[in-house]
Tab-separated table of C-alpha atoms and ligand atoms in Angstrom:
chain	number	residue	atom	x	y	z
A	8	UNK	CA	75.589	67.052	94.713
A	9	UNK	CA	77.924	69.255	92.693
A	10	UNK	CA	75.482	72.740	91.360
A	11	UNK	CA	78.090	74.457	90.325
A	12	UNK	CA	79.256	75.115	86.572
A	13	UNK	CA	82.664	73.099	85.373
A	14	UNK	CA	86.159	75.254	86.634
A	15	UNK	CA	83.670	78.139	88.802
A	16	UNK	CA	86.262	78.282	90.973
A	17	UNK	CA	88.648	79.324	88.223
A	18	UNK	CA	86.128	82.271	87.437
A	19	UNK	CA	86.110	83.194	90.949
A	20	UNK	CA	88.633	86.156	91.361
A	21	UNK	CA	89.545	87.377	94.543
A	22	UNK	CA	90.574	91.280	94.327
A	23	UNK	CA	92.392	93.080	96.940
A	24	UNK	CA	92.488	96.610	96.607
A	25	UNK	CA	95.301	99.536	98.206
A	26	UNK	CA	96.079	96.626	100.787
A	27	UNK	CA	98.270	98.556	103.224
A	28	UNK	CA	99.993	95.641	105.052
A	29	UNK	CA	102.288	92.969	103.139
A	30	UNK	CA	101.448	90.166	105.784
A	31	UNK	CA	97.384	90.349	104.766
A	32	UNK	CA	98.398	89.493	101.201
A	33	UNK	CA	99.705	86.480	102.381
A	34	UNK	CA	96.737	85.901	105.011
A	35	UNK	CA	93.875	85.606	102.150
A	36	UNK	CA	95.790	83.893	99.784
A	37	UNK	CA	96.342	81.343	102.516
A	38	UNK	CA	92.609	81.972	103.340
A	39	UNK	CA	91.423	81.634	99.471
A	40	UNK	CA	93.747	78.424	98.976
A	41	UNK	CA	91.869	76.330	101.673
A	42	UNK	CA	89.185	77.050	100.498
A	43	UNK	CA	89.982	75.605	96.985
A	44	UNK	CA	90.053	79.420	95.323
A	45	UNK	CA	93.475	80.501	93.236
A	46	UNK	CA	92.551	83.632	91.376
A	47	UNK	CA	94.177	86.118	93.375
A	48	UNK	CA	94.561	89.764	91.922
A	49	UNK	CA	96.637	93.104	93.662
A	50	UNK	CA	95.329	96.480	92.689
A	51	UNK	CA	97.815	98.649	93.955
A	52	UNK	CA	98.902	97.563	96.634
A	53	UNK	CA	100.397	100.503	98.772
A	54	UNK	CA	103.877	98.209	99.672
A	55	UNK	CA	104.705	95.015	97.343
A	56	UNK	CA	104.562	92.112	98.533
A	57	UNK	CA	107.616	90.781	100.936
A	58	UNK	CA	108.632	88.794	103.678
A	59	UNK	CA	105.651	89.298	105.696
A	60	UNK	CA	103.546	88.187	103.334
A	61	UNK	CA	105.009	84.776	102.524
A	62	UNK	CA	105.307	84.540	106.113
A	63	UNK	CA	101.884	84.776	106.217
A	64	UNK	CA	100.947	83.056	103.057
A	65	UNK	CA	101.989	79.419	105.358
A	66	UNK	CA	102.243	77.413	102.031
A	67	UNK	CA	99.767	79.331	99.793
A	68	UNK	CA	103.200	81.922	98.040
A	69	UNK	CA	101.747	80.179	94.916
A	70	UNK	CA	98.586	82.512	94.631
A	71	UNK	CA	100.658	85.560	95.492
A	72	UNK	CA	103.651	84.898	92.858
A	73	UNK	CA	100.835	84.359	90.377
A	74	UNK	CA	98.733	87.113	90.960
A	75	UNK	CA	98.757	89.963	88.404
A	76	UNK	CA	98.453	93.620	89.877
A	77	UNK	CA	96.636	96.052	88.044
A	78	UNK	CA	97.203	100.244	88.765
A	79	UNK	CA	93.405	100.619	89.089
A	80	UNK	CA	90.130	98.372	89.733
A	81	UNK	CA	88.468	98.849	86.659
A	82	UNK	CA	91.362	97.225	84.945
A	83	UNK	CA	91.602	94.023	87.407
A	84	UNK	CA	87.535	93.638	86.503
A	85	UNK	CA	87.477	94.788	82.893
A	86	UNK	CA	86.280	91.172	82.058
A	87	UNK	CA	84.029	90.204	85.025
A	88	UNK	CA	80.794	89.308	84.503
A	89	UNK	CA	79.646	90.297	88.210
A	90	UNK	CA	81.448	92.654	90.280
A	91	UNK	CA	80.451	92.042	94.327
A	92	UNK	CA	82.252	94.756	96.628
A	93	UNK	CA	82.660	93.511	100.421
A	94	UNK	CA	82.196	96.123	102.745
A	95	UNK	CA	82.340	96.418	107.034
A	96	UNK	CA	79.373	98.829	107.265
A	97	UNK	CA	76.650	100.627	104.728
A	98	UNK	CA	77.644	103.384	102.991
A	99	UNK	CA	74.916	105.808	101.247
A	100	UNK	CA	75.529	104.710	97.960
A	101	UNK	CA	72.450	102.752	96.411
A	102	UNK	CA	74.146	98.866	95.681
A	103	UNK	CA	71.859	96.067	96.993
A	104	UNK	CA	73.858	94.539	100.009
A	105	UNK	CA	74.029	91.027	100.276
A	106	UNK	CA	74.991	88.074	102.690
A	107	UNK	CA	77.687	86.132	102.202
A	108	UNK	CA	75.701	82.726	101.945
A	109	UNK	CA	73.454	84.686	98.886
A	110	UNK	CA	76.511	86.595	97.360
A	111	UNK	CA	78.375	83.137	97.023
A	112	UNK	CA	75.136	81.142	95.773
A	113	UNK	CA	74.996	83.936	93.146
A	114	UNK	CA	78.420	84.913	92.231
A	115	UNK	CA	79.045	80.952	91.425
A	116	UNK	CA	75.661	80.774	89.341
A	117	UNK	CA	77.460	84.218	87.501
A	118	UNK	CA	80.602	82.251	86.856
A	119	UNK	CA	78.582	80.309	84.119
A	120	UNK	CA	78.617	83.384	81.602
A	121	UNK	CA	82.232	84.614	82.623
A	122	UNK	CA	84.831	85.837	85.649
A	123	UNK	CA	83.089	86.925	88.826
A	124	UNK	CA	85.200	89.105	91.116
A	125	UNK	CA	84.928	89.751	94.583
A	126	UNK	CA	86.386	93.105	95.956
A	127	UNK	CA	88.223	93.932	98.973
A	128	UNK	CA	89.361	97.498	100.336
A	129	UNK	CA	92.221	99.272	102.374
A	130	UNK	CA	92.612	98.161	105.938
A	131	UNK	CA	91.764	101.201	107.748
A	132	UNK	CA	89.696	103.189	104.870
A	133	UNK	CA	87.683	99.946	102.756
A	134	UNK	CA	86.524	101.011	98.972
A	135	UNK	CA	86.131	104.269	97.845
A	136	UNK	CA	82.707	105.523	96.509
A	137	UNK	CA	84.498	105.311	93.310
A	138	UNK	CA	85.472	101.851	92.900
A	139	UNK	CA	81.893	100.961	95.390
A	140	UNK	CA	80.876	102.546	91.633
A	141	UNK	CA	81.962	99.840	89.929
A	142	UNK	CA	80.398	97.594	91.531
A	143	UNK	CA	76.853	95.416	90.921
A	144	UNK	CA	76.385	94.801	94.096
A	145	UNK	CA	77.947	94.809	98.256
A	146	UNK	CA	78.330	91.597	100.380
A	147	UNK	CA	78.105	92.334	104.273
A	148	UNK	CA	79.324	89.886	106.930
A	149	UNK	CA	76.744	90.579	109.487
A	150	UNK	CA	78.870	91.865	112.213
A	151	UNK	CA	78.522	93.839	115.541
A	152	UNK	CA	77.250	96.774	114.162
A	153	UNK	CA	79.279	98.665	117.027
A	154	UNK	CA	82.309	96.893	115.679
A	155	UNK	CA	81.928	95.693	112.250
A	156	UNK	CA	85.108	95.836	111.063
A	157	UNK	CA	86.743	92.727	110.339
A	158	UNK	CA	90.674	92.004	109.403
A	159	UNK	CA	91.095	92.003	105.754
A	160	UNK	CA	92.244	88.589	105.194
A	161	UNK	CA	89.369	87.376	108.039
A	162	UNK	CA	86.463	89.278	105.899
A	163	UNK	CA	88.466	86.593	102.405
A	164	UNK	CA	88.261	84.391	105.071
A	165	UNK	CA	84.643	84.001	105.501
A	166	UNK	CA	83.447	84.776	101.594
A	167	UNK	CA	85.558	82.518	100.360
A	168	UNK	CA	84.017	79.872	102.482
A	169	UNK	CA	80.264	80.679	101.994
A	170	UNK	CA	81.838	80.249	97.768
A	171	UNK	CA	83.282	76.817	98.944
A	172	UNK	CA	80.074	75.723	100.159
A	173	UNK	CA	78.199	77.173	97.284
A	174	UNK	CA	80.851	75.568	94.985
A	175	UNK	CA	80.117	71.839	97.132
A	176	UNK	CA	76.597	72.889	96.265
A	177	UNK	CA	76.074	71.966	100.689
A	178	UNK	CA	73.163	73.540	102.386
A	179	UNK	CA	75.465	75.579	104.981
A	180	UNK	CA	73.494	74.752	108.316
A	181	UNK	CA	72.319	71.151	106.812
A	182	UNK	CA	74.732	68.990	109.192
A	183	UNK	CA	73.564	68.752	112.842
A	184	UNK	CA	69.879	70.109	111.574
A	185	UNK	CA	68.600	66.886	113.337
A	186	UNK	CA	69.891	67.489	116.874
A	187	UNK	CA	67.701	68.731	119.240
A	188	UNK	CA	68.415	70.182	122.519
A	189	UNK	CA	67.402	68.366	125.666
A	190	UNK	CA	64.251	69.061	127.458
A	191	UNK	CA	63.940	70.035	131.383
A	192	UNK	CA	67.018	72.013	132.957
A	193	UNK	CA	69.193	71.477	129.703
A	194	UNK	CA	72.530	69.758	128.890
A	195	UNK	CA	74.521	68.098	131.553
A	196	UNK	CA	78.349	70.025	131.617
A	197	UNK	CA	81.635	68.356	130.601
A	198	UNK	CA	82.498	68.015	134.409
A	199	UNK	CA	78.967	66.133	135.404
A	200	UNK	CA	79.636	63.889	132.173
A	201	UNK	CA	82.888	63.565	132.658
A	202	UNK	CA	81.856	62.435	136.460
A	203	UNK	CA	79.361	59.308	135.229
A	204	UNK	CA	82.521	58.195	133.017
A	205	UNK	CA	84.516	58.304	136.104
A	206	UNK	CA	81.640	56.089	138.025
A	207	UNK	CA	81.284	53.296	134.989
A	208	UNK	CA	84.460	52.892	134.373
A	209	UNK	CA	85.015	52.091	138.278
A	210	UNK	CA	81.664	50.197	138.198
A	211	UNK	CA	82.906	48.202	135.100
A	212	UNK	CA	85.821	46.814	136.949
A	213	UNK	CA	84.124	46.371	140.000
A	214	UNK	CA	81.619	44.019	138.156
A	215	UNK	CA	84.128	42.332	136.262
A	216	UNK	CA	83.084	43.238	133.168
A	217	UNK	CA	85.755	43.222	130.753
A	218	UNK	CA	86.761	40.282	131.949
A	219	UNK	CA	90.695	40.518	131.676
A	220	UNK	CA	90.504	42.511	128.132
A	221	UNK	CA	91.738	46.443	127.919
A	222	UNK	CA	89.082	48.791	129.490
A	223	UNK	CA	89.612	51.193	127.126
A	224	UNK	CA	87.674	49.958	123.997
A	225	UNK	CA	84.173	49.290	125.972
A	226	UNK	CA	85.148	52.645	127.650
A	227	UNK	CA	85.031	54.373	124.056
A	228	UNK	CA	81.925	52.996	122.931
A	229	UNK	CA	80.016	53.760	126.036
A	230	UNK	CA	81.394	57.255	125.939
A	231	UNK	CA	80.126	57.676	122.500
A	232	UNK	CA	76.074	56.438	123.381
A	233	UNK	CA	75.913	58.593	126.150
A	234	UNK	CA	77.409	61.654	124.445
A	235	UNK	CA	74.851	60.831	121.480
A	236	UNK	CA	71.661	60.585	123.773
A	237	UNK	CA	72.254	64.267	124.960
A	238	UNK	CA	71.911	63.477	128.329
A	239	UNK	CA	70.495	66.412	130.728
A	240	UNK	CA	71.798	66.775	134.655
A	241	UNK	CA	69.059	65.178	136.238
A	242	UNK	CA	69.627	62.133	133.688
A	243	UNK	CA	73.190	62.043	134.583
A	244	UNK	CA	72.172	61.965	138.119
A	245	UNK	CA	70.030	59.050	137.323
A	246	UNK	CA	72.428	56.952	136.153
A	247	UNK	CA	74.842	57.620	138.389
A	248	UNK	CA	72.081	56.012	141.332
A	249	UNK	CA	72.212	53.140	139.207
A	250	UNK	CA	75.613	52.780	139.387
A	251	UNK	CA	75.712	53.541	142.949
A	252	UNK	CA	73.866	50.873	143.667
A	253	UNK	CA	75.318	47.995	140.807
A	254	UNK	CA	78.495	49.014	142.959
A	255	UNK	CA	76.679	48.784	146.816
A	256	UNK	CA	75.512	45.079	145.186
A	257	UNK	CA	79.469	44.236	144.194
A	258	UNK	CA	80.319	44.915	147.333
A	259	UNK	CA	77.822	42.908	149.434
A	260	UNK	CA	78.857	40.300	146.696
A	261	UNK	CA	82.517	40.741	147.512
A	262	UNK	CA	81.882	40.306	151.318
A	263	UNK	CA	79.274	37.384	151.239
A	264	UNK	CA	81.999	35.300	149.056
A	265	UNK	CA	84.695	36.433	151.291
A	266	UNK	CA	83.030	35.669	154.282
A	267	UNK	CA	81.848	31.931	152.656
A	268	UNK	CA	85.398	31.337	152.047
A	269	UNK	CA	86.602	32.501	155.716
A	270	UNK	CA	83.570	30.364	156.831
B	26	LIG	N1	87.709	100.749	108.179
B	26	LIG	C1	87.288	100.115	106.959
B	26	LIG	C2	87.335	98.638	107.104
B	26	LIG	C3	88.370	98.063	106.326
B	26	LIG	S1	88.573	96.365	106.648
B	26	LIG	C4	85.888	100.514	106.610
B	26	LIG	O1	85.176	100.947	107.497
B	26	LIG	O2	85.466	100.320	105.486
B	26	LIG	C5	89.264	95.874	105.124
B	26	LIG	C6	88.289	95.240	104.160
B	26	LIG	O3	87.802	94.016	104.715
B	26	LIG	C7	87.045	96.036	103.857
B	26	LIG	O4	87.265	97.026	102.863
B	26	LIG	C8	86.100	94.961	103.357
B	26	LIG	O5	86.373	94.663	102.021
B	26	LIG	C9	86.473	93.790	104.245
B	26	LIG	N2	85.584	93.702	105.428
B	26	LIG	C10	85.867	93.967	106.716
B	26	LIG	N3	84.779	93.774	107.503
B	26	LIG	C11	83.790	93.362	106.690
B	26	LIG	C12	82.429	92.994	106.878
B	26	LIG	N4	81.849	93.022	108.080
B	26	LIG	N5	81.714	92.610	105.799
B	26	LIG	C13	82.264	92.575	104.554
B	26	LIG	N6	83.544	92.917	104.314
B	26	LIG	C14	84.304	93.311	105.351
């Protein structure tokens, strides 16, 4: 399903103000681009950008060469119809914070009557209480409060994705809502898993199973069922007897027909 209005992520500006360091330019645009956003604006940005910043951008130069930069904030939102500033810890002022998931559900319902900008500060001193001013309302990524501080183009990083799954119109969380974890002492580890592979693919040849075709394909599918069915240790263990065992009856097999050929 596709809630969002036609060309939201057109209306969806991302605004970087007094960035300090060339090379985070380049970081969100290549941040905003994979995640399907374009609009890009500098308010001035304390160096231009330069070779740090393409070197960053990785393919996304595009968004940088086209963004316009304005001399103050007010000008890169005069036409925004909801002004969200992102911030790495509460400040006094009186803005309703939000989180990311809500600020994206609502800044793409806002693109429907106009631009929506999202605002990012200075590396080492964020927004001012000034442009905070200007501002309808703060989005928080819930950090360590004793370190809440993320990098710049790490903080476009993670709004821009809760706006790319707001633009998909997903439920963020929906996929792997149905998994469950195991009862009793919990998940068997990589190495325990990775130890009944070792068994059936041993027991598989031992009991002639693939009968002259490649291992490997029987190998995958089996490795897929048992990863699905969440296996704990003491079911790993379990299977594992079993195997034991199929391969203590090969054996005795293997000796009994040896033995009626010697006899
Ligand atoms: N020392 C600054 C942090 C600047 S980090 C301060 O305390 O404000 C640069 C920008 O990244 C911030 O202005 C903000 O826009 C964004 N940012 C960093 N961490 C964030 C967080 N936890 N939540 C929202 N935005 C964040």
């Amino acid at each position: 399903m596709n809630a969002s209005p036609p060309n939201a992520a057109d209306r969806l500006r991302i605004v970087l103000v007094g960035t300090q360091h060339p090379g985070n330019i380049g970081s969100a645009a290549r941040a905003m681009k994979t995640m399907g956003l374009r609009q890009l604006v500098l308010v001035a940005p304390e160096k231009a950008p330069d070779r740090d910043t393409h070197a960053m951008a990785a393919g996304a130069d595009d968004l940088v060469e086209a963004a316009p930069v304005f001399a103050t904030l007010a000008e890169a939102v005069a036409d925004c119809r909801w002004v969200l500033g992102a911030t790495a810890r509460s400040r006094r002022i009186q803005l309703e914070q939000l989180h990311p998931r809500e600020a994206a559900r609502r800044a793409v319902a806002a693109t429907a009557s106009g631009p929506v900008a999202l605002v990012f500060g200075r590396e080492r001193t964020g927004l001012d209480n000034e442009e905070l001013q200007l501002c309808h309302a703060t989005v928080h990524i819930p950090s360590d409060p004793g370190f809440s501080s993320l990098n710049l183009a790490a903080a476009v990083q993670v709004v821009s994705y809760e706006l790319r799954c707001a633009l998909l119109g997903e439920e963020a969380g929906a996929v792997g809502a149905a998994w469950t974890p195991p009862p009793g002492e919990g998940a068997a580890s990589h190495a325990e898993l990775e130890g009944l592979f070792g068994q059936l693919a041993e027991t598989l040849e031992q009991i002639d199973f693939h009968k002259g075709r490649a291992p490997e394909s029987a190998m995958r599918k089996l490795r897929r069922l048992y990863l699905r069915a969440n296996l704990d240790s003491a079911e790993v263990r379990l299977l594992r007897g079993v195997l034991a065992d199929a391969q203590r009856m090969a054996r005795l097999a293997g000796e009994a027909s040896g033995n009626a050929k010697i006899g």
